[in-house]
Short mmCIF file of C-alpha atoms in Angstrom, two decimals:
data_model
loop_
_atom_site.label_atom_id
_atom_site.label_comp_id
_atom_site.label_asym_id
_atom_site.label_seq_id
_atom_site.Cartn_x
_atom_site.Cartn_y
_atom_site.Cartn_z
CA MET M 1 -139.18 50.70 12.65
CA SER M 2 -138.25 54.17 11.69
CA SER M 3 -135.35 52.97 9.58
CA ASN M 4 -137.68 50.59 7.76
CA ASP M 5 -139.94 53.51 6.95
CA THR M 6 -137.06 55.51 5.66
CA LEU M 7 -135.93 52.58 3.49
CA GLN M 8 -139.43 52.22 2.14
CA ALA M 9 -139.65 55.92 1.41
CA HIS M 10 -136.21 55.85 -0.18
CA SER M 11 -137.02 52.99 -2.58
CA ASP M 12 -140.39 54.53 -3.38
CA SER M 13 -138.83 57.81 -4.36
CA HIS M 14 -136.35 56.01 -6.67
CA PRO M 15 -138.14 53.41 -8.77
CA PRO M 16 -135.72 51.11 -10.67
CA SER M 17 -134.57 52.96 -13.74
CA PRO M 18 -135.30 51.16 -17.03
CA ASP M 19 -131.66 51.27 -18.24
CA SER M 20 -130.01 49.88 -15.04
CA LYS M 21 -129.78 46.43 -16.72
CA GLY M 22 -127.44 47.95 -19.32
CA GLY M 23 -124.45 46.64 -17.21
CA GLY M 24 -125.15 43.05 -18.41
CA PRO M 25 -123.24 43.11 -21.70
CA TYR M 26 -120.31 44.87 -20.01
CA ILE M 27 -120.14 42.21 -17.30
CA LEU M 28 -120.15 39.53 -20.00
CA LEU M 29 -117.45 41.40 -21.91
CA PHE M 30 -115.24 41.63 -18.84
CA PHE M 31 -115.93 37.95 -18.14
CA PHE M 32 -114.74 36.94 -21.58
CA ILE M 33 -111.74 39.23 -21.43
CA GLY M 34 -110.89 37.57 -18.10
CA VAL M 35 -111.27 34.09 -19.55
CA ALA M 36 -109.17 35.03 -22.57
CA LEU M 37 -106.44 36.50 -20.37
CA SER M 38 -106.41 33.42 -18.12
CA LEU M 39 -106.08 31.19 -21.17
CA VAL M 40 -103.22 33.26 -22.56
CA VAL M 41 -101.43 33.24 -19.21
CA GLY M 42 -102.11 29.56 -18.52
CA TRP M 43 -101.27 28.22 -21.96
CA GLY M 44 -98.68 30.68 -23.14
CA VAL M 45 -96.99 32.71 -20.44
CA PHE M 46 -96.89 30.26 -17.54
CA PRO M 47 -95.21 27.38 -19.40
CA LYS M 48 -92.58 29.86 -20.64
CA LEU M 49 -92.01 31.02 -17.07
CA LEU M 50 -92.05 27.52 -15.61
CA TYR M 51 -89.38 26.08 -17.86
CA SER M 52 -85.86 27.33 -18.21
CA GLN M 53 -83.70 26.45 -21.20
CA LYS M 54 -80.14 25.27 -21.45
CA ASN M 55 -78.05 24.25 -24.40
CA GLN M 56 -75.98 21.09 -24.55
CA PRO M 57 -72.20 21.63 -24.45
CA PHE M 58 -72.15 20.98 -28.19
CA ASP M 59 -74.43 19.44 -30.77
CA PHE M 60 -74.56 15.72 -31.49
CA ASN M 61 -75.80 13.87 -34.57
CA HIS M 62 -77.34 10.55 -33.54
CA LYS M 63 -78.22 9.59 -37.14
CA ASN M 64 -74.67 10.01 -38.33
CA HIS M 65 -73.25 7.92 -35.47
CA LEU M 66 -75.87 5.19 -35.75
CA GLU M 67 -74.91 4.67 -39.40
CA MET M 68 -71.25 4.14 -38.49
CA VAL M 69 -71.52 1.81 -35.49
CA ASP M 70 -72.13 -1.94 -35.68
CA ASN M 71 -74.33 -2.68 -32.71
CA GLY M 72 -77.12 -0.07 -32.88
CA CYS M 73 -77.92 1.91 -29.73
CA GLN M 74 -76.05 -0.61 -27.58
CA SER M 75 -72.75 0.41 -29.19
CA CYS M 76 -72.63 3.46 -26.95
CA HIS M 77 -75.51 2.96 -24.50
CA PHE M 78 -74.72 -0.48 -23.17
CA PHE M 79 -75.32 -2.74 -20.19
CA ARG M 80 -72.47 -3.33 -17.79
CA ALA M 81 -71.68 -6.86 -16.60
CA ASP M 82 -73.59 -6.31 -13.35
CA GLY M 83 -76.80 -5.51 -15.27
CA SER M 84 -76.67 -1.76 -14.67
CA PHE M 85 -77.11 0.55 -17.64
CA SER M 86 -74.39 2.95 -18.74
CA GLY M 87 -76.72 5.73 -19.90
CA SER M 88 -74.88 8.62 -21.53
CA PRO M 89 -71.49 7.49 -22.81
CA ARG M 90 -68.42 8.51 -20.91
CA LEU M 91 -65.40 10.09 -22.56
CA ALA M 92 -63.64 6.71 -22.60
CA GLN M 93 -66.20 5.34 -25.07
CA CYS M 94 -66.06 8.38 -27.35
CA VAL M 95 -62.28 8.38 -27.40
CA GLU M 96 -62.26 4.89 -28.91
CA CYS M 97 -63.02 6.63 -32.23
CA HIS M 98 -62.50 10.33 -31.53
CA GLU M 99 -58.89 10.35 -30.37
CA GLU M 100 -58.43 12.84 -33.19
CA MET M 101 -60.81 14.72 -35.46
CA GLN M 102 -62.82 12.40 -37.70
CA GLY M 103 -64.66 15.02 -39.76
CA GLN M 104 -64.84 18.76 -40.26
CA SER M 105 -67.79 19.74 -38.10
CA GLU M 106 -67.52 22.61 -35.67
CA ASP M 107 -69.13 20.55 -32.91
CA GLU M 108 -66.54 17.84 -33.19
CA ALA M 109 -63.82 20.48 -33.03
CA ILE M 110 -65.27 21.73 -29.74
CA PHE M 111 -65.44 18.17 -28.48
CA VAL M 112 -61.85 17.29 -29.35
CA GLU M 113 -60.35 20.57 -28.18
CA GLU M 114 -62.36 21.12 -25.00
CA TYR M 115 -62.90 17.61 -23.76
CA VAL M 116 -60.77 14.95 -25.44
CA SER M 117 -57.46 16.80 -25.30
CA LYS M 118 -58.13 17.89 -21.70
CA GLY M 119 -59.41 14.48 -20.65
CA GLN M 120 -62.60 16.07 -19.34
CA GLU M 121 -66.00 14.35 -19.21
CA VAL M 122 -68.75 16.02 -21.26
CA PRO M 123 -71.42 17.49 -18.94
CA TRP M 124 -74.35 16.19 -21.01
CA LEU M 125 -77.79 17.31 -19.94
CA VAL M 126 -79.87 14.15 -19.72
CA TYR M 127 -83.37 14.55 -21.12
CA ALA M 128 -84.74 11.33 -19.67
CA ARG M 129 -83.36 11.60 -16.13
CA GLN M 130 -86.02 10.54 -13.66
CA PRO M 131 -86.47 12.12 -10.22
CA ASP M 132 -84.27 10.88 -7.41
CA CYS M 133 -86.96 8.69 -5.84
CA VAL M 134 -87.28 6.56 -8.98
CA PHE M 135 -85.45 3.32 -9.58
CA PHE M 136 -85.74 2.63 -13.28
CA SER M 137 -84.36 -0.71 -14.33
CA HIS M 138 -83.23 -0.71 -17.96
CA SER M 139 -82.32 -4.35 -17.43
CA ALA M 140 -85.87 -5.38 -16.50
CA HIS M 141 -87.36 -3.57 -19.50
CA VAL M 142 -84.80 -4.36 -22.19
CA ASN M 143 -83.41 -7.73 -21.06
CA GLY M 144 -86.51 -8.92 -19.23
CA ALA M 145 -89.50 -7.56 -21.14
CA LYS M 146 -87.61 -7.30 -24.47
CA MET M 147 -88.82 -3.75 -25.07
CA ASP M 148 -87.08 -1.60 -27.66
CA CYS M 149 -85.54 1.80 -26.98
CA ILE M 150 -88.09 3.64 -29.13
CA THR M 151 -91.03 2.82 -26.84
CA CYS M 152 -89.75 5.23 -24.21
CA HIS M 153 -87.11 7.31 -25.97
CA GLY M 154 -88.76 7.85 -29.36
CA HIS M 155 -86.84 8.20 -32.60
CA ILE M 156 -83.84 9.84 -31.01
CA GLY M 157 -81.57 7.48 -32.94
CA THR M 158 -82.42 9.13 -36.25
CA SER M 159 -82.26 12.73 -35.01
CA GLU M 160 -79.63 14.95 -36.58
CA SER M 161 -79.23 17.43 -33.76
CA LEU M 162 -79.91 17.73 -30.07
CA LYS M 163 -82.90 19.75 -28.97
CA THR M 164 -82.66 22.46 -26.34
CA TYR M 165 -82.75 21.03 -22.84
CA GLU M 166 -85.63 22.43 -20.83
CA PHE M 167 -86.08 21.95 -17.13
CA ASN M 168 -88.71 22.88 -14.60
CA ARG M 169 -87.55 25.85 -12.51
CA ILE M 170 -89.32 24.56 -9.39
CA THR M 171 -88.44 20.87 -9.44
CA GLY M 172 -85.32 20.94 -11.62
CA TYR M 173 -86.64 17.96 -13.61
CA SER M 174 -86.28 17.70 -17.36
CA ARG M 175 -89.35 18.74 -19.33
CA ASP M 176 -89.34 15.38 -21.11
CA ILE M 177 -90.59 13.78 -17.88
CA TRP M 178 -93.74 15.88 -17.67
CA GLY M 179 -94.07 16.11 -21.43
CA ARG M 180 -94.18 19.06 -23.78
CA SER M 181 -97.93 19.12 -24.23
CA ILE M 182 -99.55 21.57 -21.84
CA SER M 183 -102.96 20.01 -22.46
CA GLY M 184 -101.66 16.70 -21.13
CA LEU M 185 -102.65 14.86 -24.30
CA LYS M 186 -100.19 12.34 -25.57
CA SER M 187 -100.01 10.79 -29.00
CA ASN M 188 -96.85 8.67 -28.71
CA SER M 189 -95.72 6.34 -25.95
CA TRP M 190 -92.52 8.36 -25.58
CA ASP M 191 -94.15 11.78 -25.25
CA ARG M 192 -93.69 11.85 -21.50
CA MET M 193 -92.60 9.55 -18.70
CA LYS M 194 -94.49 10.46 -15.55
CA MET M 195 -95.49 7.85 -12.98
CA ASP M 196 -98.90 7.51 -14.62
CA ASP M 197 -97.24 6.69 -17.93
CA CYS M 198 -95.18 3.93 -16.31
CA ALA M 199 -98.24 2.68 -14.45
CA GLU M 200 -100.34 2.65 -17.63
CA CYS M 201 -98.12 -0.02 -19.15
CA HIS M 202 -97.63 -1.91 -15.89
CA ALA M 203 -101.41 -2.11 -15.42
CA LYS M 204 -101.76 -3.74 -18.85
CA TYR M 205 -99.77 -6.70 -17.60
CA ASP M 206 -101.43 -6.84 -14.21
CA ALA M 207 -101.29 -10.64 -14.08
CA VAL M 208 -97.53 -10.32 -13.60
CA HIS M 209 -97.56 -7.03 -11.78
CA ASP M 210 -99.79 -7.58 -8.79
CA SER M 211 -97.44 -7.76 -5.83
CA SER M 212 -98.82 -4.73 -3.97
CA VAL M 213 -101.24 -5.55 -1.20
CA GLN M 214 -102.51 -1.96 -1.18
CA THR M 215 -103.15 -1.44 -4.88
CA LYS M 216 -103.16 -4.96 -6.38
CA ARG M 217 -100.68 -3.61 -8.90
CA ASP M 218 -96.92 -3.50 -8.72
CA ALA M 219 -95.61 -2.91 -5.24
CA CYS M 220 -94.18 0.60 -4.81
CA PHE M 221 -90.66 -0.71 -4.32
CA VAL M 222 -90.63 -2.14 -7.83
CA CYS M 223 -89.91 1.31 -9.29
CA HIS M 224 -89.19 3.42 -6.21
CA LYS M 225 -86.15 3.51 -4.04
CA MET N 1 -101.16 -12.67 -3.74
CA LYS N 2 -103.09 -15.55 -5.18
CA GLN N 3 -102.20 -14.55 -8.71
CA THR N 4 -98.56 -14.23 -7.79
CA GLN N 5 -98.56 -17.70 -6.34
CA THR N 6 -100.21 -19.36 -9.28
CA HIS N 7 -97.89 -17.53 -11.61
CA ASN N 8 -94.66 -18.70 -10.12
CA GLN N 9 -95.96 -22.12 -9.09
CA LYS N 10 -93.73 -22.06 -6.03
CA PRO N 11 -94.41 -19.69 -3.10
CA PRO N 12 -93.23 -16.08 -3.50
CA GLN N 13 -90.16 -14.90 -1.69
CA ARG N 14 -90.40 -13.97 1.93
CA TYR N 15 -87.31 -12.11 2.98
CA GLY N 16 -86.50 -12.32 6.65
CA MET N 17 -83.79 -12.32 9.21
CA ALA N 18 -82.55 -14.53 12.00
CA ILE N 19 -80.55 -12.77 14.71
CA ASP N 20 -78.67 -14.92 17.20
CA LEU N 21 -78.68 -12.88 20.41
CA ASP N 22 -76.15 -15.24 21.99
CA LYS N 23 -73.68 -14.25 19.29
CA CYS N 24 -74.40 -10.50 19.32
CA THR N 25 -71.78 -8.56 21.25
CA GLY N 26 -73.59 -5.23 20.97
CA CYS N 27 -70.75 -3.65 19.00
CA GLY N 28 -73.12 -1.58 16.86
CA ALA N 29 -71.42 -2.31 13.54
CA CYS N 30 -74.86 -3.10 12.09
CA MET N 31 -76.13 0.34 13.08
CA VAL N 32 -73.17 2.09 11.49
CA ALA N 33 -73.32 0.00 8.32
CA CYS N 34 -77.04 0.61 8.03
CA SER N 35 -76.76 4.37 8.42
CA ALA N 36 -73.95 4.60 5.89
CA GLU N 37 -75.71 2.35 3.40
CA ASN N 38 -79.06 4.08 3.57
CA ASN N 39 -78.05 7.77 3.73
CA VAL N 40 -79.57 8.04 7.19
CA PRO N 41 -79.36 11.68 8.30
CA PHE N 42 -77.82 12.74 11.60
CA LYS N 43 -77.60 15.99 13.47
CA GLU N 44 -74.69 17.82 15.03
CA ASP N 45 -76.15 17.07 18.44
CA GLU N 46 -77.39 13.51 18.77
CA THR N 47 -77.60 13.45 22.56
CA ASN N 48 -81.39 13.21 22.54
CA LYS N 49 -81.82 9.64 21.35
CA LEU N 50 -85.56 10.09 20.98
CA LEU N 51 -84.85 12.31 17.98
CA SER N 52 -82.11 10.12 16.48
CA ILE N 53 -82.92 8.18 13.34
CA THR N 54 -81.71 4.60 13.62
CA TRP N 55 -83.23 2.15 11.14
CA MET N 56 -81.28 -0.54 12.93
CA LYS N 57 -81.08 -0.03 16.66
CA VAL N 58 -79.29 -2.18 19.25
CA PHE N 59 -81.13 -2.33 22.56
CA ARG N 60 -79.51 -3.46 25.78
CA ILE N 61 -81.64 -5.68 27.98
CA THR N 62 -80.81 -7.19 31.38
CA ASN N 63 -82.30 -9.94 33.47
CA GLY N 64 -82.72 -7.48 36.35
CA ARG N 65 -80.82 -9.60 38.83
CA GLU N 66 -77.87 -8.63 40.96
CA PHE N 67 -74.25 -9.71 40.76
CA PRO N 68 -73.21 -12.48 40.34
CA HIS N 69 -76.43 -13.41 38.49
CA ALA N 70 -76.72 -10.21 36.44
CA GLU N 71 -76.77 -10.87 32.70
CA VAL N 72 -76.88 -8.55 29.71
CA CYS N 73 -78.15 -9.19 26.20
CA TYR N 74 -78.00 -6.92 23.16
CA LEU N 75 -80.96 -6.95 20.83
CA PRO N 76 -80.62 -5.42 17.35
CA ARG N 77 -83.96 -4.18 16.07
CA PRO N 78 -84.51 -3.48 12.37
CA CYS N 79 -88.01 -3.06 10.91
CA GLN N 80 -89.74 -6.37 11.58
CA HIS N 81 -91.59 -6.36 8.23
CA CYS N 82 -94.84 -7.64 9.72
CA ALA N 83 -97.12 -9.73 7.55
CA GLY N 84 -99.99 -9.72 10.04
CA GLN N 85 -102.61 -12.41 10.35
CA HIS N 86 -103.13 -12.44 6.60
CA GLU N 87 -100.38 -11.42 4.19
CA GLY N 88 -99.96 -7.67 4.08
CA HIS N 89 -101.93 -6.77 7.17
CA SER N 90 -99.00 -4.96 8.75
CA PRO N 91 -99.95 -2.45 11.45
CA CYS N 92 -98.38 0.45 9.54
CA VAL N 93 -99.70 -0.49 6.08
CA SER N 94 -103.23 -0.80 7.47
CA VAL N 95 -103.30 2.74 8.84
CA CYS N 96 -101.45 4.70 6.15
CA PRO N 97 -103.96 7.11 4.56
CA ALA N 98 -101.62 7.98 1.68
CA THR N 99 -100.61 4.51 0.44
CA ALA N 100 -97.08 5.67 1.22
CA THR N 101 -96.25 2.39 2.85
CA ASP N 102 -97.03 -0.84 1.10
CA TYR N 103 -96.56 -4.57 1.48
CA SER N 104 -95.14 -6.58 -1.38
CA ALA N 105 -96.55 -10.08 -1.70
CA GLN N 106 -93.59 -10.91 -3.94
CA THR N 107 -90.88 -10.22 -1.37
CA GLY N 108 -92.73 -9.72 1.90
CA ILE N 109 -91.02 -6.38 2.31
CA VAL N 110 -92.82 -3.37 3.77
CA SER N 111 -91.87 -0.37 1.67
CA GLN N 112 -91.86 3.31 2.50
CA ILE N 113 -92.15 5.85 -0.33
CA TYR N 114 -90.86 9.17 0.93
CA THR N 115 -92.31 11.27 -1.88
CA ARG N 116 -95.73 9.82 -1.13
CA CYS N 117 -95.60 10.30 2.64
CA PHE N 118 -97.07 13.50 4.03
CA GLY N 119 -95.95 12.97 7.58
CA CYS N 120 -99.15 12.22 9.51
CA ARG N 121 -97.21 9.61 11.54
CA TYR N 122 -100.13 7.23 12.00
CA CYS N 123 -97.74 4.45 11.05
CA MET N 124 -95.40 5.44 13.86
CA GLY N 125 -98.28 5.20 16.28
CA ALA N 126 -99.29 1.84 14.86
CA CYS N 127 -95.83 0.27 14.86
CA PRO N 128 -95.37 -1.81 18.03
CA TYR N 129 -91.59 -1.89 17.52
CA HIS N 130 -90.79 1.83 17.23
CA ALA N 131 -89.08 0.98 13.97
CA ARG N 132 -90.32 4.11 12.21
CA TYR N 133 -88.73 7.52 12.46
CA PHE N 134 -89.87 11.00 11.60
CA ASN N 135 -87.66 13.58 9.94
CA TRP N 136 -88.11 16.68 12.03
CA TRP N 137 -85.45 18.51 10.00
CA ASP N 138 -84.04 18.44 6.52
CA PRO N 139 -80.81 16.48 6.49
CA VAL N 140 -77.68 18.61 6.67
CA TRP N 141 -74.55 16.75 5.64
CA PRO N 142 -71.12 17.88 6.75
CA VAL N 143 -69.37 19.67 3.86
CA GLY N 144 -68.16 17.14 1.31
CA MET N 145 -70.08 14.23 2.81
CA GLU N 146 -72.90 14.54 0.29
CA LYS N 147 -70.42 13.17 -2.24
CA SER N 148 -70.24 9.91 -0.28
CA LEU N 149 -74.01 9.35 -0.20
CA SER N 150 -75.34 6.29 -1.94
CA PRO N 151 -77.06 7.14 -5.24
CA ASN N 152 -79.14 3.97 -4.86
CA VAL N 153 -81.08 5.24 -1.86
CA SER N 154 -83.06 8.42 -2.17
CA PRO N 155 -82.45 10.84 0.71
CA ARG N 156 -85.41 12.00 2.76
CA MET N 157 -86.66 15.47 3.48
CA ARG N 158 -88.21 17.16 6.49
CA GLY N 159 -91.70 15.97 7.29
CA VAL N 160 -91.62 12.34 6.15
CA VAL N 161 -91.32 9.00 7.92
CA GLU N 162 -88.53 6.56 7.18
CA LYS N 163 -87.60 3.06 8.25
CA CYS N 164 -85.53 0.00 7.45
CA SER N 165 -86.21 -1.37 3.98
CA PHE N 166 -84.17 -4.59 4.28
CA CYS N 167 -81.78 -2.74 1.93
CA PHE N 168 -84.29 -3.12 -0.85
CA HIS N 169 -82.12 -1.17 -3.29
CA ARG N 170 -79.70 -4.08 -3.15
CA TYR N 171 -82.49 -6.37 -4.25
CA GLN N 172 -83.23 -4.01 -7.15
CA LEU N 173 -79.59 -4.11 -8.23
CA ALA N 174 -79.48 -7.88 -7.84
CA ARG N 175 -82.59 -8.15 -10.01
CA ASP N 176 -80.89 -6.00 -12.66
CA LYS N 177 -78.02 -8.45 -12.71
CA ALA N 178 -80.36 -11.44 -12.81
CA TYR N 179 -82.19 -9.97 -15.83
CA ALA N 180 -78.89 -9.36 -17.59
CA GLU N 181 -77.99 -13.01 -17.00
CA ASP N 182 -81.43 -14.06 -18.24
CA LYS N 183 -82.45 -15.36 -14.85
CA ARG N 184 -85.52 -14.47 -12.83
CA GLU N 185 -84.24 -15.39 -9.40
CA VAL N 186 -81.86 -13.66 -7.08
CA GLY N 187 -79.40 -15.89 -5.26
CA GLU N 188 -78.91 -15.86 -1.52
CA ALA N 189 -75.47 -14.24 -1.67
CA GLU N 190 -76.56 -11.71 -4.30
CA TYR N 191 -79.00 -10.01 -1.97
CA GLN N 192 -77.81 -9.42 1.58
CA THR N 193 -78.53 -6.49 3.85
CA ALA N 194 -75.74 -4.16 4.97
CA CYS N 195 -76.22 -5.10 8.64
CA ALA N 196 -75.96 -8.83 7.95
CA GLN N 197 -72.74 -8.30 6.02
CA ALA N 198 -71.27 -5.97 8.62
CA CYS N 199 -71.93 -8.12 11.69
CA PRO N 200 -68.48 -9.33 12.80
CA ALA N 201 -70.00 -12.08 14.95
CA GLY N 202 -72.15 -13.44 12.15
CA ALA N 203 -75.18 -13.04 14.38
CA ILE N 204 -77.44 -11.73 11.59
CA VAL N 205 -78.50 -14.13 8.86
CA PHE N 206 -80.63 -12.82 6.02
CA GLY N 207 -82.44 -14.55 3.19
CA ASP N 208 -85.68 -16.02 1.89
CA LEU N 209 -87.72 -17.74 4.61
CA ASN N 210 -89.66 -19.67 1.98
CA ASN N 211 -86.55 -21.09 0.34
CA PRO N 212 -85.30 -24.17 2.20
CA GLU N 213 -81.88 -23.67 0.61
CA HIS N 214 -81.39 -20.37 2.39
CA ALA N 215 -79.67 -20.51 5.77
CA VAL N 216 -82.26 -18.24 7.36
CA SER N 217 -85.11 -20.64 6.68
CA ARG N 218 -83.12 -23.53 8.17
CA ILE N 219 -82.44 -21.49 11.31
CA ALA N 220 -85.86 -19.88 11.74
CA GLN N 221 -87.82 -22.99 10.64
CA PRO N 222 -91.04 -21.06 10.08
CA ASP N 223 -94.27 -23.07 10.18
CA ARG N 224 -96.19 -21.99 7.08
CA HIS N 225 -99.42 -23.35 8.50
CA ASP N 226 -99.18 -21.47 11.79
CA HIS N 227 -98.45 -17.85 10.82
CA TYR N 228 -94.78 -18.64 10.30
CA LYS N 229 -94.23 -19.32 13.98
CA SER N 230 -90.76 -20.74 14.46
CA GLN N 231 -90.39 -24.43 15.15
CA ASN N 232 -86.91 -23.87 16.50
CA PRO N 233 -87.09 -24.02 20.34
CA ARG N 234 -84.33 -21.39 20.53
CA ALA N 235 -86.25 -18.88 18.42
CA PHE N 236 -88.84 -16.26 19.25
CA ARG N 237 -90.26 -13.13 17.64
CA LEU N 238 -90.82 -9.77 19.28
CA LEU N 239 -94.30 -9.28 20.77
CA GLU N 240 -95.36 -12.42 18.94
CA ARG N 241 -98.72 -12.59 20.65
CA LEU N 242 -99.82 -9.37 18.97
CA GLY N 243 -100.17 -11.47 15.84
CA THR N 244 -97.95 -9.16 13.81
CA ASN N 245 -96.31 -12.20 12.19
CA THR N 246 -92.91 -10.58 11.86
CA LYS N 247 -90.04 -11.73 9.66
CA VAL N 248 -87.25 -11.13 12.14
CA TYR N 249 -86.53 -14.16 14.29
CA TYR N 250 -84.39 -13.91 17.41
CA LEU N 251 -82.51 -16.84 18.86
CA SER N 252 -81.22 -17.45 22.33
CA ASP N 253 -80.48 -20.37 24.64
CA ARG N 254 -81.34 -18.19 27.63
CA GLU N 255 -84.86 -18.50 28.96
CA TRP N 256 -84.96 -14.93 30.32
CA VAL N 257 -83.99 -13.51 26.92
CA ARG N 258 -86.78 -15.41 25.16
CA LYS N 259 -89.13 -14.21 27.86
CA ALA N 260 -88.07 -10.59 27.29
CA GLY N 261 -89.43 -10.81 23.75
CA ASP N 262 -93.01 -10.35 24.91
CA ASN N 263 -94.95 -9.18 27.95
CA TYR N 264 -95.16 -12.46 29.80
CA LEU N 265 -96.54 -12.83 33.28
CA ALA N 266 -94.12 -13.94 35.96
CA ASP N 267 -95.42 -17.51 36.01
CA GLU N 268 -95.92 -17.82 32.23
CA ASN N 269 -93.83 -20.09 30.06
CA PRO N 270 -93.05 -18.46 26.67
CA SER N 271 -92.62 -21.72 24.80
CA ALA N 272 -96.13 -22.85 25.78
CA SER N 273 -97.87 -19.71 24.48
CA THR N 274 -99.60 -19.63 21.11
CA PRO N 275 -100.38 -16.69 18.83
CA PRO N 276 -104.02 -15.55 18.71
CA LYS N 277 -106.32 -17.39 16.39
CA GLU N 278 -107.33 -15.67 13.17
CA HIS N 279 -110.67 -13.94 13.25
CA ALA N 280 -113.39 -15.23 10.96
#
C-alpha cells in the first residue's frame, strides 16, 4: 500500500516530458544500421569466410584441346567397358599426346616437367565432385537418358582457363555443388548440383521415377549409396 | 507401385534370398565378406556383442535336447527386407520420422540413407529381426586400413542407424554396365550379394523372386497371391505370422528348425499355420 502511494507520488511529481519521444528516430537509425550491417556480413563477409580457395596445379585450356581431339568430350572423359565413368583423365591418357612438349605454353611446361617426366598423376581439384553419400551414374544419364554434358557441367568445353577451385571450409565440398549465387537463384541448369537440383529434373519424369513408397518419387537408393 | 507395374508391363524386381540351413556350416564367411564389402566399422574391443555391428549375423540354434539327440543349426540373418501386408509397409519404413529409410517398389529393397538419419532409433525398436544397428561411436580404422575401404559404400558416422542393403551398390554398378550395353535389365550373375558369393557351402542363393529364371525364385517358390508365402514345404520365413512378408526364405528338412522360425506352441504344426489376413 505504502509503496503504491510512493509510486503514485513519484509519477505525479514527474509528468512525462514532452521530448521523451525524441528517441524514436535514433532507434530507427540503429535498426537500419543493424540491418545494413547484417546484410553486409551475410552477403559479403560470410561467403568469403565460408569458402576457401585453391588453385589447380596448372592451368588447362579446354577450348584448345576440344578443337584438336576427334571425339568431343568423350575423347578424354570416357566410359569404361563396365559402364563406369573415368571422370578426370589420368596421366596415361594425357601422355598419349603429351609425351613431349606440344606447344610453348608455361602450363604445359609445368605439366611435362613435373608430372609426365616423373610419371606422377596430376592432383586435379574436381569441381563437380559430389558428397560421399551420393551415387551419381553418368551411365544412366548419358547412355540411358541421352543427356548432354552441358546440362550439368555448362560450357566448360569452350573455356580457355580453369577457374579457381573454391571449397566449403566446414563440409569440404566444392562450391559448384551449392552454387555461386548466395541468393540461391539459378539461371542455368548447371549453376549448382544440390539434391534439390537433381530432384527437380527427376520429378519432371515422375512416371518413370516413382519407385519410392515413402515419397512416390525415385527411391533414395537410386542416387544414394 | 501401380505406375511402375504398368510401365514395365511385367512385375518389378523383387530381390530376395534363399538360405539353406541344412547346407550352412556356420563358418561365418558371409559375416566377414559382408563387413569387408560394406565398410562395417569395428572397435578394438568387440567382446560385448550387443554393441557389435553385424549386418549379416549367424545365430546358433539348438533343438534343446540332450545327447545323443542334441542338434545344432546355424542361421544367418541379414536384413529381411520386409514388404509388409501391402508393398512397402515394412516395420522400419512405417515408423521412420525422417524418411531416412525407404522401400523401393522397383527392387523391393529397404534402403537406409545415413545422411538423412538422425538416430532416433525408432526403426530399431520396430524391427522384429534386430537387423538394424546403431553407431555409438565414429568408426576408427586401424592405420592404413582406410585405404582398403570400398569407395562404393559410404561410411557411417556416430549417431546413425545402419543395416544390410542387399549390397545395393553392386546393383548400382550393374545398372551402370547395363546402361552402357544399352540394356535395361540386370542379369542374375551381374548382381549378387557379397555373402552369397562368399558362402563356401553355396547355402545362400540371391536373385529376383519375381523372375522365374532366377534360381532363388525356383527354390523359394513364392505365392504372389498369398503375400509371397513359400510353396516349398522345406521353406519358412522368420516370424512369418507377424505378416512382415520378408524376402529371406530359409530352408530345412528338419521339423524343429522350421519350428524355430516362429513362436509356435508345443502342439502347433508350422506347416499348417497361415499368415494373418489383410485388414480391410
